mmCIF file of C-alpha atoms in Angstrom:
data_model
loop_
_atom_site.group_PDB
_atom_site.id
_atom_site.type_symbol
_atom_site.label_atom_id
_atom_site.label_comp_id
_atom_site.label_asym_id
_atom_site.label_seq_id
_atom_site.Cartn_x
_atom_site.Cartn_y
_atom_site.Cartn_z
ATOM 1 C CA UNK A 77 0.183 0.083 -0.157
ATOM 2 C CA UNK A 78 2.665 2.570 1.128
ATOM 3 C CA UNK A 79 4.070 1.713 -2.635
ATOM 4 C CA UNK A 80 1.163 2.651 -4.592
ATOM 5 C CA UNK A 81 0.934 5.456 -2.361
ATOM 6 C CA UNK A 82 4.319 6.797 -3.379
ATOM 7 C CA UNK A 83 3.582 5.593 -7.277
ATOM 8 C CA UNK A 84 0.205 7.831 -6.991
ATOM 9 C CA UNK A 85 2.271 11.011 -5.298
ATOM 10 C CA UNK A 86 4.707 10.964 -8.262
ATOM 11 C CA UNK A 87 1.972 10.492 -10.732
ATOM 12 C CA UNK A 88 0.244 14.100 -9.353
ATOM 13 C CA UNK A 89 3.558 15.702 -8.841
ATOM 14 C CA UNK A 90 3.804 15.234 -12.976
ATOM 15 C CA UNK A 91 0.438 16.317 -12.815
ATOM 16 C CA UNK A 92 1.425 19.308 -11.529
ATOM 17 C CA UNK A 93 4.351 20.087 -13.211
ATOM 18 C CA UNK A 94 2.329 19.362 -16.634
ATOM 19 C CA UNK A 95 -0.423 21.932 -15.173
ATOM 20 C CA UNK A 96 1.805 24.643 -13.977
ATOM 21 C CA UNK A 97 3.751 24.404 -17.663
ATOM 22 C CA UNK A 98 0.334 24.847 -19.099
ATOM 23 C CA UNK A 99 -0.639 27.618 -16.965
ATOM 24 C CA UNK A 100 1.992 29.613 -17.917
ATOM 25 C CA UNK A 101 1.127 32.735 -20.425
ATOM 26 C CA UNK A 102 3.426 32.103 -23.110
ATOM 27 C CA UNK A 103 1.572 32.404 -26.477
ATOM 28 C CA UNK A 104 1.021 28.451 -28.064
ATOM 29 C CA UNK A 105 1.529 28.379 -31.352
ATOM 30 C CA UNK A 106 0.894 25.403 -34.170
ATOM 31 C CA UNK A 107 -0.185 24.760 -37.641
ATOM 32 C CA UNK A 108 -3.174 25.220 -39.350
ATOM 33 C CA UNK A 109 -2.613 21.232 -40.683
ATOM 34 C CA UNK A 110 -2.145 20.378 -37.210
ATOM 35 C CA UNK A 111 -5.513 21.712 -35.472
ATOM 36 C CA UNK A 112 -7.812 21.762 -38.307
ATOM 37 C CA UNK A 113 -8.901 19.837 -41.559
ATOM 38 C CA UNK A 114 -9.865 20.842 -44.577
ATOM 39 C CA UNK A 115 -13.883 20.343 -45.204
ATOM 40 C CA UNK A 116 -14.748 17.717 -47.646
ATOM 41 C CA UNK A 117 -11.081 16.181 -48.039
ATOM 42 C CA UNK A 118 -12.282 13.350 -45.218
ATOM 43 C CA UNK A 119 -11.866 9.169 -44.603
ATOM 44 C CA UNK A 120 -14.374 6.905 -45.738
ATOM 45 C CA UNK A 121 -15.718 3.531 -43.582
ATOM 46 C CA UNK A 122 -15.581 0.682 -45.421
ATOM 47 C CA UNK A 123 -17.106 -2.568 -44.187
ATOM 48 C CA UNK A 124 -17.405 -6.046 -45.753
ATOM 49 C CA UNK A 125 -18.070 -9.605 -44.655
ATOM 50 C CA UNK A 126 -15.881 -12.735 -45.870
ATOM 51 C CA UNK A 127 -14.324 -16.097 -45.172
ATOM 52 C CA UNK A 128 -11.368 -17.081 -43.613
ATOM 53 C CA UNK A 129 -10.134 -20.129 -44.783
ATOM 54 C CA UNK A 130 -7.036 -22.270 -43.558
ATOM 55 C CA UNK A 131 -7.654 -22.571 -39.980
ATOM 56 C CA UNK A 132 -6.500 -25.708 -37.839
ATOM 57 C CA UNK A 133 -9.080 -26.629 -36.106
ATOM 58 C CA UNK A 134 -9.988 -23.028 -34.581
ATOM 59 C CA UNK A 135 -12.320 -22.062 -37.108
ATOM 60 C CA UNK A 136 -16.243 -21.480 -35.891
ATOM 61 C CA UNK A 137 -18.131 -24.727 -35.019
ATOM 62 C CA UNK A 138 -21.137 -26.590 -36.406
ATOM 63 C CA UNK A 139 -23.709 -23.966 -33.770
ATOM 64 C CA UNK A 140 -22.838 -21.164 -36.229
ATOM 65 C CA UNK A 141 -24.832 -21.217 -39.586
ATOM 66 C CA UNK A 142 -23.652 -18.516 -41.432
ATOM 67 C CA UNK A 143 -19.737 -19.751 -42.312
ATOM 68 C CA UNK A 144 -21.028 -22.784 -43.820
ATOM 69 C CA UNK A 145 -23.969 -20.825 -45.956
ATOM 70 C CA UNK A 146 -21.263 -19.011 -46.642
ATOM 71 C CA UNK A 147 -19.403 -21.426 -48.129
ATOM 72 C CA UNK A 148 -22.252 -22.861 -50.234
ATOM 73 C CA UNK A 149 -22.569 -19.542 -51.527
ATOM 74 C CA UNK A 150 -18.805 -19.305 -52.343
ATOM 75 C CA UNK A 151 -19.184 -22.993 -54.110
ATOM 76 C CA UNK A 152 -21.861 -22.671 -56.290
ATOM 77 C CA UNK A 153 -20.509 -19.728 -57.630
ATOM 78 C CA UNK A 154 -17.740 -21.759 -58.971
ATOM 79 C CA UNK A 155 -20.014 -23.975 -60.260
ATOM 80 C CA UNK A 156 -19.741 -26.594 -57.358
ATOM 81 C CA UNK A 157 -23.491 -28.181 -56.304
ATOM 82 C CA UNK A 158 -23.905 -29.210 -52.878
ATOM 83 C CA UNK A 159 -25.800 -31.814 -52.100
ATOM 84 C CA UNK A 160 -29.001 -30.980 -49.179
ATOM 85 C CA UNK A 161 -29.347 -34.581 -48.513
ATOM 86 C CA UNK A 162 -27.388 -37.459 -48.024
ATOM 87 C CA UNK A 163 -24.026 -37.686 -45.666
ATOM 88 C CA UNK A 164 -21.869 -35.523 -47.503
ATOM 89 C CA UNK A 165 -25.057 -32.936 -47.284
ATOM 90 C CA UNK A 166 -24.718 -29.269 -46.179
ATOM 91 C CA UNK A 167 -26.091 -29.743 -43.186
ATOM 92 C CA UNK A 168 -23.248 -32.738 -42.307
ATOM 93 C CA UNK A 169 -20.730 -30.450 -43.375
ATOM 94 C CA UNK A 170 -17.921 -29.503 -40.798
ATOM 95 C CA UNK A 171 -16.298 -25.984 -41.072
ATOM 96 C CA UNK A 172 -13.599 -25.720 -38.050
ATOM 97 C CA UNK A 173 -10.924 -25.175 -40.470
ATOM 98 C CA UNK A 174 -12.366 -21.537 -41.493
ATOM 99 C CA UNK A 175 -14.354 -18.750 -39.701
ATOM 100 C CA UNK A 176 -16.657 -16.016 -40.825
ATOM 101 C CA UNK A 177 -15.396 -12.551 -40.288
ATOM 102 C CA UNK A 178 -16.378 -8.877 -40.620
ATOM 103 C CA UNK A 179 -13.852 -6.720 -42.622
ATOM 104 C CA UNK A 180 -13.308 -3.081 -41.599
ATOM 105 C CA UNK A 181 -10.473 -0.381 -44.009
ATOM 106 C CA UNK A 182 -10.567 3.012 -44.086
ATOM 107 C CA UNK A 183 -10.248 4.635 -47.534
ATOM 108 C CA UNK A 184 -7.747 7.992 -47.796
ATOM 109 C CA UNK A 185 -9.114 11.094 -49.437
ATOM 110 C CA UNK A 186 -7.962 11.140 -53.258
ATOM 111 C CA UNK A 187 -7.700 7.285 -53.808
ATOM 112 C CA UNK A 188 -8.232 5.787 -57.158
ATOM 113 C CA UNK A 189 -8.686 2.315 -58.318
ATOM 114 C CA UNK A 190 -5.695 0.101 -57.713
ATOM 115 C CA UNK A 191 -4.448 1.990 -54.112
ATOM 116 C CA UNK A 192 -3.337 -0.659 -51.589
ATOM 117 C CA UNK A 193 -4.820 -0.157 -48.020
ATOM 118 C CA UNK A 194 -4.322 -1.990 -44.808
ATOM 119 C CA UNK A 195 -7.996 -4.153 -43.550
ATOM 120 C CA UNK A 196 -8.446 -5.489 -40.276
ATOM 121 C CA UNK A 197 -10.542 -8.999 -39.944
ATOM 122 C CA UNK A 198 -12.424 -9.942 -36.753
ATOM 123 C CA UNK A 199 -14.101 -12.984 -36.205
ATOM 124 C CA UNK A 200 -18.110 -12.703 -36.836
ATOM 125 C CA UNK A 201 -18.601 -16.433 -34.992
ATOM 126 C CA UNK A 202 -17.206 -18.407 -32.462
ATOM 127 C CA UNK A 203 -13.893 -18.924 -33.819
ATOM 128 C CA UNK A 204 -10.890 -19.534 -31.139
ATOM 129 C CA UNK A 205 -8.143 -18.264 -33.405
ATOM 130 C CA UNK A 206 -7.649 -16.761 -36.898
ATOM 131 C CA UNK A 207 -3.617 -17.973 -36.798
ATOM 132 C CA UNK A 208 -2.688 -18.778 -39.989
ATOM 133 C CA UNK A 209 -5.421 -18.549 -41.707
ATOM 134 C CA UNK A 210 -6.589 -16.759 -45.540
ATOM 135 C CA UNK A 211 -9.251 -14.163 -46.379
ATOM 136 C CA UNK A 212 -10.895 -15.305 -49.304
ATOM 137 C CA UNK A 213 -12.070 -12.327 -51.613
ATOM 138 C CA UNK A 214 -14.377 -10.192 -49.301
ATOM 139 C CA UNK A 215 -15.616 -6.877 -51.398
ATOM 140 C CA UNK A 216 -15.918 -3.481 -49.034
ATOM 141 C CA UNK A 217 -18.615 -1.496 -49.165
ATOM 142 C CA UNK A 218 -19.321 2.104 -48.207
ATOM 143 C CA UNK A 219 -22.632 3.877 -46.661
ATOM 144 C CA UNK A 220 -24.341 3.748 -49.742
ATOM 145 C CA UNK A 221 -24.351 0.640 -50.419
ATOM 146 C CA UNK A 222 -21.940 0.783 -52.887
ATOM 147 C CA UNK A 223 -18.332 -1.908 -53.340
ATOM 148 C CA UNK A 224 -15.129 0.503 -53.518
ATOM 149 C CA UNK A 225 -12.698 -1.720 -52.985
ATOM 150 C CA UNK A 226 -12.038 -5.989 -52.082
ATOM 151 C CA UNK A 227 -9.732 -7.541 -49.517
ATOM 152 C CA UNK A 228 -7.936 -10.946 -49.461
ATOM 153 C CA UNK A 229 -4.480 -12.121 -48.370
ATOM 154 C CA UNK A 230 -2.755 -13.928 -45.293
ATOM 155 C CA UNK A 231 -4.109 -12.487 -42.118
ATOM 156 C CA UNK A 232 -1.273 -11.128 -39.366
ATOM 157 C CA UNK A 233 -2.068 -12.194 -35.998
ATOM 158 C CA UNK A 234 -1.019 -9.980 -32.490
ATOM 159 C CA UNK A 235 -1.414 -12.622 -30.299
ATOM 160 C CA UNK A 236 -1.672 -16.140 -30.058
ATOM 161 C CA UNK A 237 -3.771 -19.539 -28.792
ATOM 162 C CA UNK A 238 -2.025 -22.572 -27.844
ATOM 163 C CA UNK A 239 -4.266 -25.192 -26.437
ATOM 164 C CA UNK A 240 -2.970 -28.637 -25.468
ATOM 165 C CA UNK A 241 -3.747 -31.347 -22.480
ATOM 166 C CA UNK A 242 -6.759 -29.677 -20.855
ATOM 167 C CA UNK A 243 -4.347 -26.393 -20.582
ATOM 168 C CA UNK A 244 -4.315 -23.064 -22.803
ATOM 169 C CA UNK A 245 -2.154 -20.129 -23.261
ATOM 170 C CA UNK A 246 -3.852 -16.634 -24.590
ATOM 171 C CA UNK A 247 -1.959 -13.791 -25.942
ATOM 172 C CA UNK A 248 -3.898 -10.716 -26.649
ATOM 173 C CA UNK A 249 -6.866 -11.176 -28.701
ATOM 174 C CA UNK A 250 -5.971 -14.040 -31.563
ATOM 175 C CA UNK A 251 -9.772 -13.551 -33.047
ATOM 176 C CA UNK A 252 -8.384 -9.870 -34.489
ATOM 177 C CA UNK A 253 -6.162 -9.292 -37.389
ATOM 178 C CA UNK A 254 -4.636 -7.229 -39.862
ATOM 179 C CA UNK A 255 -3.654 -7.265 -44.100
ATOM 180 C CA UNK A 256 -1.204 -4.963 -44.155
ATOM 181 C CA UNK A 257 -1.672 -3.756 -47.943
ATOM 182 C CA UNK A 258 -4.509 -6.702 -48.116
ATOM 183 C CA UNK A 259 -6.793 -4.844 -50.233
ATOM 184 C CA UNK A 260 -7.140 -2.453 -53.813
ATOM 185 C CA UNK A 261 -9.386 -0.011 -54.366
ATOM 186 C CA UNK A 262 -11.876 -0.286 -57.412
ATOM 187 C CA UNK A 263 -13.885 2.869 -56.916
ATOM 188 C CA UNK A 264 -12.704 5.816 -55.833
ATOM 189 C CA UNK A 265 -14.764 8.308 -53.991
ATOM 190 C CA UNK A 266 -15.361 11.884 -56.244
ATOM 191 C CA UNK A 267 -13.947 15.128 -55.276
ATOM 192 C CA UNK A 268 -12.383 17.905 -57.625
ATOM 193 C CA UNK A 269 -10.766 20.397 -56.459
ATOM 194 C CA UNK A 270 -12.091 22.630 -58.972
ATOM 195 C CA UNK A 271 -15.095 22.398 -57.860
ATOM 196 C CA UNK A 272 -14.853 23.913 -54.174
ATOM 197 C CA UNK A 273 -15.943 27.977 -54.905
ATOM 198 C CA UNK A 274 -14.580 28.395 -50.997
ATOM 199 C CA UNK A 275 -12.657 26.619 -48.846
ATOM 200 C CA UNK A 276 -13.785 25.908 -45.328
ATOM 201 C CA UNK A 277 -10.880 25.311 -42.606
ATOM 202 C CA UNK A 278 -13.048 23.245 -39.913
ATOM 203 C CA UNK A 279 -10.996 23.537 -36.136
ATOM 204 C CA UNK A 280 -11.112 20.169 -34.355
ATOM 205 C CA UNK A 281 -11.827 22.370 -30.857
ATOM 206 C CA UNK A 282 -14.212 25.117 -31.227
ATOM 207 C CA UNK A 283 -13.127 28.612 -30.200
ATOM 208 C CA UNK A 284 -13.994 31.895 -31.491
ATOM 209 C CA UNK A 285 -10.795 33.373 -30.537
ATOM 210 C CA UNK A 286 -8.683 30.532 -31.977
ATOM 211 C CA UNK A 287 -10.764 31.072 -35.222
ATOM 212 C CA UNK A 288 -10.280 35.085 -35.551
ATOM 213 C CA UNK A 289 -6.443 34.473 -35.321
ATOM 214 C CA UNK A 290 -6.822 32.257 -38.048
ATOM 215 C CA UNK A 291 -8.902 34.487 -40.319
ATOM 216 C CA UNK A 292 -6.430 37.271 -39.631
ATOM 217 C CA UNK A 293 -3.374 34.535 -40.003
ATOM 218 C CA UNK A 294 -4.406 33.236 -43.523
ATOM 219 C CA UNK A 295 -5.298 37.241 -44.681
ATOM 220 C CA UNK A 296 -1.600 37.603 -43.968
ATOM 221 C CA UNK A 297 0.077 35.035 -45.489
ATOM 222 C CA UNK A 298 -2.269 35.108 -48.814
ATOM 223 C CA UNK A 299 -1.551 39.216 -48.914
ATOM 224 C CA UNK A 300 -5.368 40.342 -49.190
ATOM 225 C CA UNK A 301 -8.220 39.837 -46.874
ATOM 226 C CA UNK A 302 -10.111 36.618 -48.364
ATOM 227 C CA UNK A 303 -10.914 34.658 -44.772
ATOM 228 C CA UNK A 304 -13.415 35.346 -42.454
ATOM 229 C CA UNK A 305 -14.516 33.409 -38.897
ATOM 230 C CA UNK A 306 -18.344 32.155 -39.673
ATOM 231 C CA UNK A 307 -18.130 30.937 -36.020
ATOM 232 C CA UNK A 308 -16.309 29.116 -33.337
ATOM 233 C CA UNK A 309 -15.203 26.482 -35.506
ATOM 234 C CA UNK A 310 -15.156 27.035 -39.344
ATOM 235 C CA UNK A 311 -13.269 29.488 -41.084
ATOM 236 C CA UNK A 312 -13.998 30.193 -44.992
ATOM 237 C CA UNK A 313 -11.884 31.143 -47.565
ATOM 238 C CA UNK A 314 -12.757 32.701 -50.911
ATOM 239 C CA UNK A 315 -10.938 30.623 -53.589
ATOM 240 C CA UNK A 316 -10.256 32.899 -57.059
ATOM 241 C CA UNK A 317 -11.246 32.127 -60.411
ATOM 242 C CA UNK A 318 -8.769 29.759 -62.504
ATOM 243 C CA UNK A 319 -6.691 29.519 -58.824
ATOM 244 C CA UNK A 320 -4.680 25.984 -58.277
ATOM 245 C CA UNK A 321 -6.367 24.936 -54.725
ATOM 246 C CA UNK A 322 -3.447 22.121 -53.746
ATOM 247 C CA UNK A 323 -0.869 25.238 -53.882
ATOM 248 C CA UNK A 324 -3.574 26.996 -52.018
ATOM 249 C CA UNK A 325 -4.368 24.691 -49.551
ATOM 250 C CA UNK A 326 -0.864 23.968 -49.077
ATOM 251 C CA UNK A 327 -0.013 28.054 -47.981
ATOM 252 C CA UNK A 328 -2.954 27.640 -46.054
ATOM 253 C CA UNK A 329 -2.084 24.361 -43.835
ATOM 254 C CA UNK A 330 1.329 25.799 -43.458
ATOM 255 C CA UNK A 331 0.502 28.614 -41.468
ATOM 256 C CA UNK A 332 1.320 29.317 -37.807
ATOM 257 C CA UNK A 333 -1.522 30.787 -35.720
ATOM 258 C CA UNK A 334 -1.426 31.180 -31.720
ATOM 259 C CA UNK A 335 -4.065 29.058 -30.374
ATOM 260 C CA UNK A 336 -6.022 29.074 -26.826
ATOM 261 C CA UNK A 337 -5.794 26.132 -25.312
ATOM 262 C CA UNK A 338 -9.355 24.847 -23.588
ATOM 263 C CA UNK A 339 -8.720 24.587 -19.641
ATOM 264 C CA UNK A 340 -9.890 21.261 -19.398
ATOM 265 C CA UNK A 341 -9.662 18.151 -16.376
ATOM 266 C CA UNK A 342 -10.188 14.959 -17.944
ATOM 267 C CA UNK A 343 -10.428 11.364 -15.743
ATOM 268 C CA UNK A 344 -10.842 8.093 -16.378
ATOM 269 C CA UNK A 345 -12.663 6.791 -13.607
ATOM 270 C CA UNK A 346 -11.739 3.445 -14.443
ATOM 271 C CA UNK A 347 -8.275 3.666 -14.398
ATOM 272 C CA UNK A 348 -7.863 6.543 -11.925
ATOM 273 C CA UNK A 349 -6.258 8.330 -14.305
ATOM 274 C CA UNK A 350 -6.317 12.062 -13.781
ATOM 275 C CA UNK A 351 -5.062 14.363 -16.567
ATOM 276 C CA UNK A 352 -4.594 17.889 -16.341
ATOM 277 C CA UNK A 353 -4.911 20.132 -19.363
ATOM 278 C CA UNK A 354 -5.366 24.383 -20.599
ATOM 279 C CA UNK A 355 -4.936 27.110 -17.929
ATOM 280 C CA UNK A 356 -6.608 25.771 -15.521
ATOM 281 C CA UNK A 357 -8.069 28.081 -12.441
ATOM 282 C CA UNK A 358 -8.471 27.515 -8.984
ATOM 283 C CA UNK A 359 -11.048 30.133 -6.359
ATOM 284 C CA UNK A 360 -10.799 29.904 -2.915
ATOM 285 C CA UNK A 361 -12.285 26.747 -1.460
ATOM 286 C CA UNK A 362 -12.136 24.636 1.707
ATOM 287 C CA UNK A 363 -12.628 20.349 1.164
ATOM 288 C CA UNK A 364 -13.342 18.180 3.840
ATOM 289 C CA UNK A 365 -12.812 14.737 2.780
ATOM 290 C CA UNK A 366 -12.871 11.449 4.722
ATOM 291 C CA UNK A 367 -13.854 7.908 4.380
ATOM 292 C CA UNK A 368 -16.049 4.662 5.888
ATOM 293 C CA UNK A 369 -14.742 1.847 5.313
ATOM 294 C CA UNK A 370 -16.332 -1.675 6.072
ATOM 295 C CA UNK A 371 -14.811 -4.984 5.772
ATOM 296 C CA UNK A 372 -17.221 -8.441 5.879
ATOM 297 C CA UNK A 373 -14.780 -10.986 6.207
ATOM 298 C CA UNK A 374 -16.183 -14.620 5.992
ATOM 299 C CA UNK A 375 -14.237 -17.411 7.126
ATOM 300 C CA UNK A 376 -15.089 -21.382 6.962
ATOM 301 C CA UNK A 377 -13.569 -23.336 9.560
ATOM 302 C CA UNK A 378 -14.375 -27.497 10.356
ATOM 303 C CA UNK A 379 -15.975 -28.720 13.517
ATOM 304 C CA UNK A 380 -15.346 -32.216 14.539
ATOM 305 C CA UNK A 381 -16.329 -34.359 17.780
ATOM 306 C CA UNK A 382 -14.182 -35.773 20.696
ATOM 307 C CA UNK A 383 -12.553 -38.884 19.427
ATOM 308 C CA UNK A 384 -15.028 -41.872 20.356
ATOM 309 C CA UNK A 385 -17.839 -39.488 21.176
ATOM 310 C CA UNK A 386 -20.940 -39.309 18.534
ATOM 311 C CA UNK A 387 -21.032 -36.576 16.379
ATOM 312 C CA UNK A 388 -20.575 -35.340 12.764
ATOM 313 C CA UNK A 389 -17.977 -33.264 11.645
ATOM 314 C CA UNK A 390 -19.711 -30.248 10.013
ATOM 315 C CA UNK A 391 -18.422 -27.020 8.168
ATOM 316 C CA UNK A 392 -19.276 -23.335 10.136
ATOM 317 C CA UNK A 393 -19.256 -20.174 8.306
ATOM 318 C CA UNK A 394 -18.089 -17.448 10.685
ATOM 319 C CA UNK A 395 -18.816 -13.851 9.460
ATOM 320 C CA UNK A 396 -17.117 -11.181 11.438
ATOM 321 C CA UNK A 397 -17.678 -7.196 10.126
ATOM 322 C CA UNK A 398 -15.310 -4.365 10.490
ATOM 323 C CA UNK A 399 -15.955 -0.560 10.058
ATOM 324 C CA UNK A 400 -12.967 2.047 9.937
ATOM 325 C CA UNK A 401 -14.112 5.691 9.958
ATOM 326 C CA UNK A 402 -11.217 7.602 8.715
ATOM 327 C CA UNK A 403 -10.801 11.062 10.402
ATOM 328 C CA UNK A 404 -11.674 13.804 8.451
ATOM 329 C CA UNK A 405 -9.287 15.589 6.123
ATOM 330 C CA UNK A 406 -9.138 19.369 5.636
ATOM 331 C CA UNK A 407 -7.917 21.399 2.472
ATOM 332 C CA UNK A 408 -7.750 25.094 2.463
ATOM 333 C CA UNK A 409 -7.226 26.984 -0.839
ATOM 334 C CA UNK A 410 -7.154 30.535 -0.893
ATOM 335 C CA UNK A 411 -7.014 33.255 -3.228
ATOM 336 C CA UNK A 412 -4.754 32.808 -5.757
ATOM 337 C CA UNK A 413 -3.795 29.381 -4.716
ATOM 338 C CA UNK A 414 -2.765 26.812 -8.181
ATOM 339 C CA UNK A 415 -2.923 23.361 -9.648
ATOM 340 C CA UNK A 416 0.195 22.712 -7.180
ATOM 341 C CA UNK A 417 -1.106 23.729 -4.344
ATOM 342 C CA UNK A 418 -4.240 21.094 -4.567
ATOM 343 C CA UNK A 419 -2.091 19.050 -5.522
ATOM 344 C CA UNK A 420 0.375 19.272 -3.097
ATOM 345 C CA UNK A 421 -2.793 19.139 -0.249
ATOM 346 C CA UNK A 422 -3.488 16.128 -2.295
ATOM 347 C CA UNK A 423 -0.499 14.494 -1.302
ATOM 348 C CA UNK A 424 -0.560 15.443 2.268
ATOM 349 C CA UNK A 425 -3.942 13.691 3.454
ATOM 350 C CA UNK A 426 -2.749 10.655 1.011
ATOM 351 C CA UNK A 427 -5.783 10.928 -0.950
ATOM 352 C CA UNK A 428 -6.221 8.179 -3.854
ATOM 353 C CA UNK A 429 -6.775 8.102 -7.319
ATOM 354 C CA UNK A 430 -10.599 7.967 -6.014
ATOM 355 C CA UNK A 431 -10.288 10.418 -4.035
ATOM 356 C CA UNK A 432 -9.030 12.677 -6.536
ATOM 357 C CA UNK A 433 -11.622 12.869 -8.860
ATOM 358 C CA UNK A 434 -14.776 12.611 -6.011
ATOM 359 C CA UNK A 435 -12.783 15.845 -5.220
ATOM 360 C CA UNK A 436 -12.364 17.041 -8.740
ATOM 361 C CA UNK A 437 -16.253 16.340 -8.871
ATOM 362 C CA UNK A 438 -17.325 18.794 -6.429
ATOM 363 C CA UNK A 439 -14.863 21.398 -6.755
ATOM 364 C CA UNK A 440 -16.440 21.793 -10.069
ATOM 365 C CA UNK A 441 -20.002 21.778 -9.485
ATOM 366 C CA UNK A 442 -19.444 24.253 -5.983
ATOM 367 C CA UNK A 443 -17.350 26.346 -9.182
ATOM 368 C CA UNK A 444 -13.869 26.410 -7.275
ATOM 369 C CA UNK A 445 -12.774 24.469 -10.853
ATOM 370 C CA UNK A 446 -12.663 26.738 -13.668
ATOM 371 C CA UNK A 447 -12.178 23.855 -16.017
ATOM 372 C CA UNK A 448 -14.283 22.176 -18.212
ATOM 373 C CA UNK A 449 -14.425 18.518 -16.425
ATOM 374 C CA UNK A 450 -14.882 15.766 -18.533
ATOM 375 C CA UNK A 451 -15.190 12.389 -17.363
ATOM 376 C CA UNK A 452 -14.386 8.919 -18.952
#
């Protein structure tokens, strides 16, 4: 427990140092390409359903019906008829060496036919492992139902499953794999820069101050007033007739602007992680924090009769309840207190990760934490 306390104290001090650096009034600058995107130039998600073959008995069981249905359909397209009755019928088909999978990929913008992209393959049935499998040709569909790519190839796993003699050892997830360059683009997403009457630059984080700074910086780089902030996220840049759009986008994305990060505190209650970013300000506040710990301990004991005495051996369960009411810890933050002061006080009281999260949430409700609190 003491080691855990020391490790958590080190995390708190690192948080304080990061928050102190973020809280300095030094302007931060970044390129537009790092904090914004161009409207219309985006990735497109693709998905498909296929069949992985060549597994060593780790595929889907006979209880999963759709791998067999997929195999029958594939064989019929190849001119092979599967009987519906008899010992070799479809109902007696074994599919343990194959698995039904879903294939997903991301189609980058301006992709042309023949472009290769990576795909991710995940089991859709009860297969135990996809190790050693090969994905058969699988069409990948876009949101409009059209086929944009075809995927096929050998799977690369980041884990394994080994079994033998009733024992098993598993590393990572053997039912998910990747195929580097396993998909070929068959249909492009039509998008022509020359059809853009204006260019809209979209900020990743909405902020009016940053949007105005971006518009002013773009005007200065282009040498004329051509950009204006439409709202807190979008800046519109007017393009001239017959202007090279690619060159214009190159000039816009390389412009450096001054940004104002939003004061934000992110906490992950599942892992106990607290990250403080931006210029976080604290108001005067007094914090009282304590806790009641209740432990219920159940012990199993054996009661035996005396030698040569009548009676039988009995198993007796004894339950003990222990309650510990911890003293209340008090923290006073005065005018001008910083995040470092808060962290030092929390470290002094021996607060744990869950305590810090509860205190931050209470401070936000009380108006003492001037930052956006995001709970993951």
